[in-house]
Tab-separated table of C-alpha atoms in Angstrom:
chain	number	residue	atom	x	y	z
A	4	TYR	CA	48.978	57.895	-39.940
A	5	SER	CA	47.546	55.961	-42.869
A	6	VAL	CA	50.589	56.911	-44.953
A	7	LEU	CA	52.836	55.243	-42.366
A	8	ASN	CA	50.613	52.159	-42.372
A	9	ASP	CA	50.850	51.968	-46.169
A	10	ILE	CA	54.636	52.252	-46.056
A	11	GLU	CA	54.910	49.584	-43.354
A	12	PHE	CA	52.635	47.300	-45.380
A	13	GLN	CA	54.836	47.756	-48.462
A	14	GLU	CA	57.946	47.105	-46.350
A	15	SER	CA	56.477	43.854	-45.045
A	16	ARG	CA	55.611	42.750	-48.602
A	17	VAL	CA	59.153	43.444	-49.792
A	18	ASN	CA	60.620	41.716	-46.719
A	19	SER	CA	58.496	38.618	-47.284
A	20	THR	CA	59.594	38.469	-50.924
A	21	LEU	CA	63.214	38.874	-49.832
A	22	SER	CA	62.841	36.050	-47.326
A	23	VAL	CA	61.563	33.788	-50.117
A	24	ILE	CA	64.504	34.547	-52.402
A	25	ASN	CA	66.946	34.246	-49.481
A	26	ASP	CA	66.638	30.474	-49.709
A	27	MET	CA	67.662	30.512	-53.376
A	28	PRO	CA	71.250	30.450	-54.607
A	29	PHE	CA	72.881	33.891	-54.388
A	30	SER	CA	73.017	34.479	-58.154
A	31	VAL	CA	69.253	33.990	-58.543
A	32	GLY	CA	68.315	35.172	-55.049
A	33	ARG	CA	69.569	38.236	-53.206
A	34	GLY	CA	72.473	38.704	-55.602
A	35	SER	CA	70.224	38.816	-58.664
A	36	LYS	CA	68.900	42.014	-60.214
A	37	GLN	CA	65.492	41.325	-58.691
A	38	GLY	CA	67.053	40.827	-55.254
A	39	MET	CA	69.074	44.024	-55.524
A	40	ASP	CA	66.015	45.938	-56.734
A	41	LEU	CA	64.063	44.678	-53.730
A	42	GLU	CA	66.876	45.733	-51.384
A	43	LYS	CA	66.910	49.179	-53.001
A	44	GLN	CA	63.120	49.418	-52.710
A	45	LEU	CA	63.323	48.447	-49.039
A	46	ALA	CA	65.923	51.167	-48.400
A	47	GLN	CA	63.738	53.749	-50.180
A	48	LEU	CA	60.696	52.719	-48.148
A	49	SER	CA	62.704	52.983	-44.938
A	50	HIS	CA	63.877	56.470	-45.929
A	51	GLU	CA	60.294	57.468	-46.784
A	52	ARG	CA	59.002	56.088	-43.454
A	53	ASN	CA	61.643	58.053	-41.533
A	54	GLY	CA	60.650	61.237	-43.378
A	55	GLU	CA	56.978	60.672	-42.588
A	56	GLU	CA	57.744	60.010	-38.914
A	57	ILE	CA	59.756	63.234	-38.695
A	58	ALA	CA	56.936	65.176	-40.376
A	59	CYS	CA	54.452	63.642	-37.945
A	60	TRP	CA	56.528	64.693	-34.935
A	61	ARG	CA	56.950	68.184	-36.394
A	62	ASP	CA	53.180	68.514	-36.817
A	63	THR	CA	52.566	67.156	-33.327
A	64	ASN	CA	55.055	69.628	-31.827
A	65	ARG	CA	53.458	72.522	-33.700
A	66	LEU	CA	49.977	71.508	-32.554
A	67	LEU	CA	51.104	71.132	-28.949
A	68	GLY	CA	52.656	74.599	-29.145
A	69	ASP	CA	49.379	76.002	-30.495
A	70	ILE	CA	47.421	74.306	-27.707
A	71	PHE	CA	49.814	75.692	-25.091
A	72	GLU	CA	49.496	79.212	-26.531
A	73	SER	CA	45.704	78.949	-26.566
A	74	TRP	CA	45.658	77.676	-23.004
A	75	THR	CA	47.962	80.476	-21.876
A	76	GLY	CA	45.714	83.053	-23.561
A	77	TYR	CA	42.654	81.507	-21.949
A	78	ALA	CA	44.298	81.515	-18.506
A	79	ASP	CA	45.305	85.179	-18.941
A	80	GLU	CA	41.761	86.170	-19.905
A	81	ARG	CA	40.355	84.232	-16.965
A	82	ARG	CA	42.748	85.963	-14.593
A	83	LYS	CA	41.776	89.387	-16.011
A	84	LYS	CA	38.085	88.585	-15.628
A	85	ARG	CA	38.602	87.512	-12.023
A	86	LEU	CA	40.491	90.738	-11.298
A	87	MET	CA	37.708	92.772	-12.893
A	88	ASP	CA	35.029	90.879	-10.974
A	89	ASP	CA	36.910	91.308	-7.679
A	90	GLY	CA	37.526	94.998	-8.322
A	91	PHE	CA	33.895	95.906	-8.734
């Protein structure tokens, strides 16, 4: 989660810098090397954020699957114990 926060913080810094240079003439603003580098950096950060979000959902899915398996095992054991207790 902190990785996503760091990425979002970096994205907001780049966006604020881009908004400052937006008001400048194109050749020294967004069209300049610095502007293009910032745009590229923003695209990379967006790609990185998407990758982190996908990894987070993958981990969450795996953990939910593990919890479900554990719960199923617990319920099976409980049912067996009840059958044993009722049988004797």
